[in-house]
Amino acid sequence: MDTDVSNGERLKNATDHVHSSHSTDKPGPKPPSSDGTGGSTPDSIGSGVADRRPTLSHEPHRVPGIGQTDAELAQRRRGIDSRAKDRSLVNDLDYHRLYLEAQRFDFSDETVWDEVLHLGLVSHGHSELAQTLRQQGFRNLPFPDREKVVRLGLVNQGDPALAHILRRQGFDGPARLVDADGMREAVDNGWTELARAVHRPQDAEDFKTGDFFAGRGTLGNGTYAYGRESGSSDVDSAQLHGIAENWAGNVIHMAMHPDALKTDLHALKAEQENEIRSIGAELAKEPQHSARRTELEERRNVLSDLGRYGAALGWDAYKYRGRDSDVWVVLNRTALIVER
């Protein structure tokens, strides 16, 4: 990240030459509209209209919070931790509720998972399949039976705790849809190109136009995508698409705003570890079975996931180096444009 300019200044310098508003004498990004689409119709990017300047006015939507305002971001770049003065969202989260939701959908214990699915099948009138599941376990069911369980909506491997944080941050709003020309134009003007692979066409359509699904991942919960930053020589667009396609057949082509708040996995992990240590130090002072101890334990559990922690701090995405390209964990869908 640029260490000398504010977030807003960086956006203006990086994209002023491609931004236009409805006023011809005031170039610059147009504030997002109330529907989260960036204040203009999807056709305003790559529309093929030759008599007007291109409009790349979609901006990420954020609510006031830690690490999100220009002033807070500028402080963090200069080594000033604004969290010491203002922890508004991080402190204001309902950790008891988040803890209960996270535990309810934590299927790392397969015995618990199978029992939940068994009860669900019985309640839906599929007693025979429920008995088969009890005997074999979900992971050992034949593929058609697993698909039936999925279609019934009984398997939800998302993270409802993260989903709650994303709603609080305003990160679950829609991405902006563009055509192929609009996507090329954005990538040429500094947007980070991304490719995400999903197994079903419906999953791709849901990501574009449906509710934001807060997924799970081994390096933090969120939306995983392969990526190449502007000017990267690692991979080109076709190679990026191919990397994603090797994982699953339905590839979503998208790009992330050049002014999105991005960080590195290792930097974010270091911050998170400090947070967990701080909670641990408080726990050491608390007696067993105290209300404060329970509160701290639930807070630690929720923030132990890197995606939840990053979203609570206001990061739009973080990245790490994969085998063939960068991998991004996207937390703010409104920071994206997506090709139709």
C-alpha positions in Angstrom: 0.0 0.0 0.0 1.1 3.6 -0.6 2.4 5.0 2.7 2.1 8.7 1.9 -1.4 9.4 0.7 -4.8 8.8 2.1 -7.2 6.2 0.7 -9.3 8.9 -1.0 -6.3 10.6 -2.6 -5.0 7.2 -3.8 -8.3 6.5 -5.5 -8.4 9.9 -7.2 -4.8 9.6 -8.5 -5.2 6.1 -9.7 -8.5 6.4 -11.5 -9.2 10.1 -12.1 -8.5 9.6 -15.8 -11.2 7.0 -16.2 -13.9 8.3 -13.8 -16.7 10.5 -14.8 -19.9 11.6 -13.0 -23.1 12.9 -14.4 -21.7 16.4 -14.1 -19.3 17.0 -17.0 -17.1 19.5 -15.0 -16.6 17.3 -12.0 -14.7 14.2 -12.8 -14.4 11.7 -10.0 -16.1 8.7 -8.4 -19.8 8.9 -7.9 -21.0 7.9 -4.4 -22.8 4.6 -4.2 -26.5 4.7 -4.5 -28.8 3.4 -1.8 -29.2 0.1 -3.7 -25.4 -0.5 -3.6 -24.9 -0.5 -7.3 -22.5 2.5 -7.3 -25.0 5.0 -8.4 -25.4 4.1 -12.1 -26.8 1.4 -14.2 -24.8 -1.8 -14.9 -24.7 -0.8 -18.6 -22.6 2.3 -17.9 -19.4 0.2 -18.0 -18.4 -1.1 -21.4 -21.6 0.0 -22.9 -20.1 0.7 -26.3 -21.3 4.3 -26.5 -18.5 6.1 -28.2 -19.6 9.7 -27.5 -18.9 9.7 -23.8 -16.0 9.0 -21.5 -15.9 5.5 -19.8 -17.4 5.4 -16.4 -15.7 3.4 -13.7 -17.6 4.9 -10.8 -18.4 1.8 -8.8 -17.0 2.2 -5.3 -16.9 -0.3 -2.4 -19.6 0.3 0.2 -18.6 0.7 3.8 -20.1 1.8 7.0 -18.1 3.9 9.5 -15.8 1.7 11.5 -12.3 0.7 12.3 -9.7 1.1 9.6 -12.2 2.3 7.0 -12.1 6.1 6.9 -9.3 7.9 5.1 -8.0 9.3 8.4 -7.9 6.0 10.1 -6.2 4.3 7.2 -3.6 7.1 6.9 -2.8 6.6 10.6 -2.4 2.9 10.2 0.0 3.4 7.3 2.1 5.6 9.6 2.2 3.1 12.3 -0.5 4.6 14.5 -2.9 2.0 15.7 -6.3 3.8 15.8 -7.8 0.7 17.5 -6.3 1.9 20.8 -8.6 4.9 20.5 -11.7 3.6 18.8 -12.8 -0.1 18.5 -16.3 0.7 17.6 -17.3 -2.3 15.5 -15.0 -4.8 17.1 -16.2 -4.0 20.5 -19.8 -3.6 19.5 -20.3 -7.0 18.0 -22.7 -9.4 19.8 -20.1 -12.1 20.5 -22.5 -14.3 22.4 -24.9 -14.5 19.4 -22.1 -15.0 17.0 -20.6 -17.7 19.1 -23.9 -19.6 19.2 -24.4 -19.3 15.5 -20.8 -20.4 14.7 -21.1 -23.5 17.0 -24.5 -24.5 15.5 -22.9 -24.7 12.0 -19.5 -26.0 13.0 -19.5 -29.4 11.2 -15.8 -30.2 11.9 -17.2 -32.9 14.2 -18.6 -35.4 11.7 -20.7 -37.2 14.3 -22.5 -33.9 15.2 -22.9 -33.1 11.5 -24.4 -36.5 10.7 -26.8 -36.2 13.6 -28.0 -32.8 12.5 -28.5 -34.0 8.9 -30.3 -37.2 10.2 -32.8 -35.1 12.1 -33.3 -32.8 9.1 -34.0 -35.7 6.8 -36.5 -37.2 9.3 -38.3 -33.8 9.6 -38.6 -33.7 5.8 -40.1 -37.1 5.6 -37.0 -38.9 4.2 -36.8 -41.6 6.9 -35.2 -44.2 4.6 -32.4 -41.9 3.5 -32.0 -40.8 7.2 -31.4 -44.4 8.2 -28.8 -44.9 5.4 -27.0 -41.7 6.5 -26.9 -42.9 10.1 -25.3 -46.2 8.9 -22.8 -44.7 6.5 -22.3 -41.1 7.4 -22.8 -38.2 5.0 -19.3 -38.3 3.5 -19.8 -42.0 2.5 -23.2 -41.6 0.9 -23.5 -42.3 -2.8 -23.3 -39.1 -4.8 -27.1 -39.0 -5.7 -28.0 -39.3 -2.0 -25.5 -36.5 -1.1 -27.0 -34.3 -3.8 -30.5 -35.0 -2.5 -29.4 -33.8 1.0 -27.8 -30.7 -0.5 -31.0 -29.9 -2.6 -33.1 -30.1 0.6 -31.0 -27.3 2.0 -29.8 -29.3 4.9 -26.1 -28.8 4.2 -25.0 -25.3 4.9 -21.2 -25.0 5.1 -21.3 -21.3 5.2 -20.3 -19.2 8.2 -23.3 -17.4 9.7 -21.0 -15.6 12.2 -19.1 -14.0 9.3 -22.4 -13.3 7.5 -23.5 -11.2 10.4 -20.3 -9.2 10.5 -20.5 -8.6 6.7 -24.1 -7.3 7.1 -22.9 -5.0 9.9 -20.1 -3.7 7.7 -22.3 -3.3 4.6 -20.1 -5.8 2.8 -22.9 -8.2 1.7 -24.4 -5.8 -0.9 -24.4 -6.7 -4.7 -21.4 -6.5 -6.9 -21.8 -4.4 -10.1 -22.4 -6.4 -13.3 -20.4 -5.4 -16.4 -19.9 -6.8 -19.9 -16.6 -8.2 -21.3 -15.6 -4.8 -22.6 -16.2 -3.2 -19.3 -14.2 -5.9 -17.5 -11.2 -5.4 -19.9 -11.5 -1.6 -19.4 -11.4 -2.0 -15.6 -8.4 -4.4 -15.6 -6.5 -2.1 -17.9 -7.1 0.8 -15.5 -5.7 -0.8 -12.4 -8.4 -3.1 -11.0 -7.3 -6.5 -9.6 -8.5 -9.3 -11.9 -10.0 -12.3 -10.2 -11.4 -15.7 -11.3 -13.5 -17.7 -8.9 -14.6 -21.3 -9.7 -17.8 -22.9 -8.5 -19.3 -26.4 -9.1 -22.8 -25.4 -10.2 -24.1 -22.8 -12.7 -26.6 -21.8 -10.0 -23.8 -21.0 -7.6 -22.3 -18.6 -10.1 -25.7 -16.9 -10.7 -26.3 -16.6 -7.0 -23.0 -14.9 -6.5 -23.8 -12.4 -9.2 -27.4 -11.5 -8.2 -28.3 -13.4 -5.0 -27.5 -13.1 -1.3 -23.8 -13.0 -0.4 -22.8 -16.5 0.8 -20.1 -16.3 3.6 -18.1 -19.4 2.7 -15.5 -21.3 4.7 -11.8 -21.7 4.0 -8.7 -23.1 5.5 -7.0 -19.7 5.7 -10.0 -17.8 6.9 -13.6 -17.8 5.9 -14.7 -15.7 3.0 -14.9 -15.9 -0.8 -11.8 -17.4 -2.4 -10.6 -16.4 -5.9 -7.4 -16.6 -7.9 -6.1 -13.2 -8.8 -3.6 -11.1 -10.7 -2.9 -7.5 -9.9 -2.6 -4.8 -12.5 0.7 -5.1 -14.4 1.5 -8.5 -13.1 3.6 -10.8 -15.3 2.9 -13.9 -13.3 -0.1 -15.0 -15.3 -2.3 -13.5 -18.0 -6.1 -13.5 -18.1 -6.4 -16.7 -20.0 -4.0 -18.5 -17.6 -5.9 -17.1 -14.6 -9.2 -18.5 -16.1 -7.5 -21.9 -16.7 -6.2 -22.1 -13.1 -9.7 -21.5 -11.8 -11.3 -23.9 -14.3 -9.0 -26.7 -13.2 -10.6 -26.5 -9.7 -14.3 -26.3 -10.9 -16.1 -25.9 -14.2 -18.0 -22.7 -13.7 -15.7 -19.7 -13.6 -16.8 -16.2 -12.4 -14.8 -13.4 -14.0 -14.5 -10.4 -11.7 -12.3 -7.6 -10.6 -11.6 -5.7 -7.4 -11.6 -1.9 -7.1 -8.1 -0.4 -7.1 -9.0 1.5 -3.9 -10.3 -1.5 -2.0 -8.7 -1.9 1.4 -6.4 -4.9 0.9 -3.9 -6.5 3.1 -1.6 -9.6 3.2 -2.5 -12.8 5.0 0.7 -12.7 7.1 0.2 -9.1 8.2 -3.4 -9.8 9.1 -2.5 -13.0 10.9 0.1 -11.1 13.0 -2.6 -8.5 14.0 -5.0 -11.4 14.8 -2.4 -13.1 17.0 -1.9 -10.0 19.0 -5.7 -9.7 19.5 -5.9 -13.3 20.7 -3.0 -12.8 23.0 -4.6 -9.8 24.5 -7.8 -11.7 25.1 -5.8 -14.5 26.7 -4.1 -12.1 29.0 -7.5 -10.9 30.2 -8.7 -14.4 30.6 -5.7 -15.3 32.9 -7.0 -12.7 35.4 -10.6 -13.9 35.4 -11.9 -16.5 37.9 -13.5 -19.7 36.6 -17.2 -19.6 35.7 -17.4 -15.7 35.7 -19.6 -13.9 33.2 -16.7 -11.9 32.0 -14.7 -15.1 31.4 -17.5 -16.5 29.3 -17.7 -13.3 27.3 -14.0 -13.3 26.6 -14.0 -17.0 25.6 -16.8 -16.4 23.1 -15.0 -13.3 21.7 -11.8 -15.3 21.3 -13.7 -18.1 19.5 -15.4 -15.8 17.0 -12.2 -13.8 16.2 -10.1 -16.9 15.9 -11.2 -17.1 12.3 -9.0 -14.8 10.1 -11.9 -13.9 7.8 -14.1 -12.8 10.6 -11.3 -10.8 12.2 -10.4 -9.1 8.9 -14.1 -8.2 8.2 -14.5 -6.8 11.7 -11.5 -4.5 11.1 -12.9 -3.4 7.8 -10.6 -5.0 5.3 -12.2 -5.7 1.9 -9.9 -8.6 1.1 -6.6 -10.2 1.9 -4.2 -12.3 -0.2 -1.6 -15.0 0.0 0.6 -16.7 -2.6 -0.8 -19.8 -4.1 1.0 -22.4 -6.2 0.3 -20.7 -9.6 -1.0 -17.3 -8.7 -2.1 -15.0 -5.8 -5.2 -16.2 -4.0 -7.6 -13.6 -2.6 -10.1 -14.0 0.2 -12.7 -11.4 -0.6 -14.8 -10.1 2.3 -16.6 -7.2 0.6 -18.6 -8.1 -2.4 -19.4 -4.4 -3.1 -15.7 -3.9 -3.9 -16.1 -6.1 -7.0 -17.4 -5.8 -10.5 -18.5 -9.1 -12.0 -18.8 -10.1 -15.7 -22.3 -11.1 -16.7 
